[in-house]
XYZ file of C-alpha atoms in Angstrom:
240
model
C 11.950 -10.220 10.450
C 9.277 -9.194 12.990
C 5.750 -9.412 11.514
C 7.136 -11.052 8.383
C 6.702 -14.638 7.305
C 9.768 -16.814 7.771
C 11.119 -19.217 5.157
C 10.944 -22.955 5.735
C 13.811 -24.038 7.995
C 15.467 -27.420 7.434
C 16.733 -29.686 10.175
C 20.267 -31.008 9.770
C 18.895 -34.367 8.578
C 16.624 -32.661 6.034
C 19.444 -30.388 4.865
C 21.837 -33.280 4.320
C 19.169 -35.463 2.704
C 18.398 -32.713 0.173
C 22.066 -32.347 -0.764
C 22.606 -36.106 -0.977
C 19.595 -36.432 -3.271
C 20.924 -33.619 -5.451
C 24.384 -35.269 -5.601
C 26.022 -32.077 -6.892
C 28.963 -32.279 -9.254
C 29.892 -28.681 -8.383
C 29.164 -26.915 -5.082
C 29.960 -23.270 -4.302
C 30.288 -21.889 -0.791
C 30.393 -18.363 0.547
C 32.743 -18.196 3.547
C 31.999 -15.594 6.258
C 28.759 -16.595 7.966
C 28.459 -19.747 5.860
C 31.520 -21.910 6.552
C 32.471 -20.063 9.735
C 30.617 -17.637 11.938
C 32.713 -14.425 12.216
C 33.230 -11.759 9.561
C 36.865 -12.438 8.708
C 37.039 -9.437 6.363
C 36.460 -6.729 8.952
C 38.230 -8.909 11.503
C 41.449 -9.000 9.492
C 41.216 -5.248 8.957
C 41.150 -4.703 12.731
C 43.866 -7.332 13.241
C 46.108 -5.539 10.744
C 45.783 -2.357 12.790
C 46.214 -4.016 16.177
C 49.293 -6.021 15.175
C 51.045 -3.126 13.446
C 50.834 -4.610 9.958
C 49.253 -1.328 8.845
C 50.979 2.001 9.198
C 49.044 4.611 11.219
C 48.094 6.258 7.929
C 46.718 3.021 6.462
C 44.752 2.329 9.646
C 43.241 5.811 9.758
C 42.262 5.713 6.088
C 40.569 2.303 6.074
C 38.859 2.880 9.415
C 37.437 6.113 8.039
C 36.249 4.414 4.875
C 34.687 1.558 6.831
C 32.859 4.033 9.065
C 31.497 5.698 5.925
C 30.394 2.275 4.651
C 28.542 1.558 7.889
C 26.823 4.937 7.519
C 25.683 4.018 4.015
C 28.032 6.463 2.297
C 30.185 3.818 0.574
C 28.741 0.870 -1.347
C 29.523 -2.806 -0.701
C 31.730 -3.500 -3.717
C 33.754 -0.311 -3.213
C 34.538 -1.047 0.435
C 35.383 -4.687 -0.277
C 37.853 -3.517 -2.905
C 39.341 -0.887 -0.627
C 39.775 -3.422 2.179
C 42.277 -5.271 -0.007
C 43.728 -2.185 -1.725
C 44.753 -0.808 1.689
C 47.563 -3.414 1.781
C 49.321 -1.587 -1.067
C 53.071 -1.478 -0.553
C 53.218 -4.400 1.884
C 54.990 -7.642 1.053
C 52.678 -10.517 0.233
C 54.797 -12.762 2.417
C 54.127 -10.545 5.449
C 50.418 -10.320 4.658
C 50.043 -14.074 4.250
C 51.958 -14.733 7.463
C 49.668 -12.344 9.322
C 46.552 -13.836 7.683
C 47.625 -17.330 8.744
C 47.996 -16.303 12.377
C 44.753 -14.325 12.273
C 42.742 -17.217 10.897
C 44.260 -19.751 13.281
C 43.525 -17.715 16.386
C 40.448 -15.630 15.511
C 38.368 -17.639 13.009
C 39.260 -21.340 13.046
C 37.614 -21.972 16.445
C 34.326 -20.765 14.952
C 34.029 -23.029 11.922
C 30.533 -24.531 11.673
C 31.029 -28.267 12.283
C 28.080 -29.256 10.106
C 29.526 -27.305 7.188
C 33.005 -28.734 7.729
C 31.588 -32.260 7.661
C 29.400 -31.478 4.649
C 32.336 -30.239 2.567
C 34.338 -33.328 3.540
C 31.461 -35.622 2.548
C 30.972 -33.857 -0.788
C 34.684 -34.085 -1.554
C 34.689 -37.789 -0.700
C 31.870 -38.235 -3.212
C 33.784 -36.390 -5.941
C 32.079 -32.988 -5.818
C 34.140 -30.061 -7.081
C 34.162 -27.447 -4.309
C 34.615 -23.690 -4.809
C 34.833 -20.894 -2.233
C 33.611 -17.406 -3.198
C 34.075 -14.438 -0.867
C 34.401 -10.665 -0.848
C 37.053 -10.969 1.895
C 40.680 -10.675 0.762
C 42.178 -13.768 -0.865
C 44.998 -13.998 1.703
C 42.500 -14.770 4.457
C 40.051 -16.792 2.358
C 42.753 -19.052 0.942
C 43.980 -19.683 4.487
C 40.473 -20.605 5.601
C 39.732 -22.654 2.498
C 42.812 -24.751 3.185
C 41.099 -26.042 6.362
C 38.429 -27.463 4.084
C 40.999 -28.812 1.605
C 39.811 -26.351 -1.051
C 42.804 -25.458 -3.250
C 43.691 -21.808 -4.014
C 42.778 -22.241 -7.667
C 39.167 -22.836 -6.582
C 38.996 -19.717 -4.422
C 37.421 -16.550 -5.818
C 38.019 -13.658 -3.431
C 38.790 -9.943 -3.342
C 42.319 -9.558 -4.613
C 44.856 -7.157 -6.073
C 47.805 -7.574 -8.401
C 51.031 -8.504 -6.648
C 54.222 -7.358 -8.377
C 57.680 -8.310 -7.214
C 56.142 -9.768 -4.066
C 54.494 -6.434 -3.182
C 50.729 -5.767 -3.077
C 49.500 -3.034 -5.422
C 46.213 -1.088 -5.623
C 45.269 -2.723 -8.937
C 42.149 -4.788 -8.310
C 41.830 -8.185 -9.950
C 38.433 -9.197 -8.554
C 35.847 -8.156 -5.957
C 33.277 -10.968 -5.745
C 30.266 -9.482 -3.970
C 26.640 -9.034 -4.992
C 26.303 -9.486 -8.794
C 30.074 -9.851 -9.058
C 29.858 -13.252 -7.361
C 27.777 -14.613 -10.225
C 30.007 -12.829 -12.751
C 33.158 -14.323 -11.208
C 31.626 -17.804 -11.355
C 30.669 -17.382 -14.996
C 34.207 -16.220 -15.738
C 35.605 -19.548 -14.499
C 33.049 -21.544 -16.457
C 30.381 -22.005 -13.773
C 27.249 -20.232 -15.072
C 24.947 -22.589 -13.138
C 26.577 -24.485 -10.259
C 24.593 -27.434 -8.974
C 24.529 -26.162 -5.379
C 25.333 -22.753 -3.889
C 25.538 -21.982 -0.173
C 25.460 -18.412 1.185
C 24.315 -16.434 4.191
C 23.682 -12.826 3.183
C 21.979 -10.578 0.666
C 25.394 -10.210 -0.976
C 25.164 -13.916 -1.914
C 21.704 -13.617 -3.473
C 22.960 -13.238 -7.050
C 24.972 -16.455 -6.959
C 22.214 -18.299 -5.093
C 19.860 -17.328 -7.916
C 22.036 -18.963 -10.593
C 22.277 -22.274 -8.719
C 20.318 -25.331 -9.722
C 19.646 -25.623 -5.992
C 20.255 -22.677 -3.624
C 20.975 -23.299 0.057
C 20.762 -20.208 2.286
C 22.781 -21.057 5.417
C 22.598 -19.069 8.655
C 20.780 -16.346 6.669
C 20.719 -12.705 7.632
C 17.301 -11.082 7.960
C 17.545 -9.679 4.428
C 18.428 -13.041 2.909
C 15.753 -14.799 4.964
C 13.200 -12.426 3.432
C 14.496 -13.132 -0.081
C 14.444 -16.849 0.702
C 10.802 -16.684 1.758
C 9.886 -14.762 -1.393
C 11.726 -17.243 -3.625
C 10.578 -20.340 -1.775
C 14.095 -21.313 -0.682
C 14.354 -23.453 2.434
C 17.048 -22.258 4.848
C 19.418 -24.006 7.231
C 20.860 -22.900 10.572
C 24.027 -24.691 11.795
C 23.791 -25.561 15.451
C 27.277 -24.969 16.825
C 30.956 -24.353 16.163
C 33.966 -26.537 16.751
C 37.700 -26.199 17.181
C 39.510 -28.334 14.611
C-alpha cells in the first residue's frame, strides 16, 4: 500500500457502533483472517502431511499443486477445490478427528477476541450468523462451532462423502465470485452485513447492504478505499 491512499480505519467503538446501528438480521463472516488470524486451509494441509493423515503420494501431489498456485500457475478456485479433493479415499471420521485436533491446537488460540464477542452479541440480539470460507468444511465447521454457528449455516469447500469415505466430487468451492453465488443459492442475495479480509471476499462484500472489511489484506484495503468502505483491524487474539 506504499504511496497509495488508505481507507478510513474504524476504532473498535466506531466499528461496534456502526453494526449496532445497522442491527443486521443476517450477518455473514469469512473465517481465515476474519474470525481468526491464521490461514487454516494451508495449515490443515501441512498438518495432514505432518501427522501422517496423508499418504506420501497425497502429500507430494498437493504440495506440488500448492507450489504451482503460489507461483501463479494454478488459480484460486482450482487450488481450493484440490485442497479438499486430496482427502479422497480417507474416512470422514478420521478427517474430522484430525481437523478437531488441528483447530484446537493450531487455530483456536488465535481467534480475534473482538470478533468472538461481536458474533456472541449479534446472536444474543437474534442475528442469523453464517460462515463462508474456501477452507475445507471439516475445519471450518470445527471453527464455527466455537462461535456457536451450526453446520447448516457453514458454506465451505467440500466434496461428496459416500459410505463415510471422502470422494473427489466437489459440492462447493466458495471463493471469489463463488462466495456470492453460494450465498444466493441458500437464499441470501443481499445479506445485511458481510465481514471479510481478502480480495477473495470482495464479491460477497459487494452484495452486502453494509460491507465490513476486517484485517484487510493490501489488495482488499485498496478495493475498500476505491469503494469507500471503512475497514477495521482487530487488536489482539485470545485463548478461549
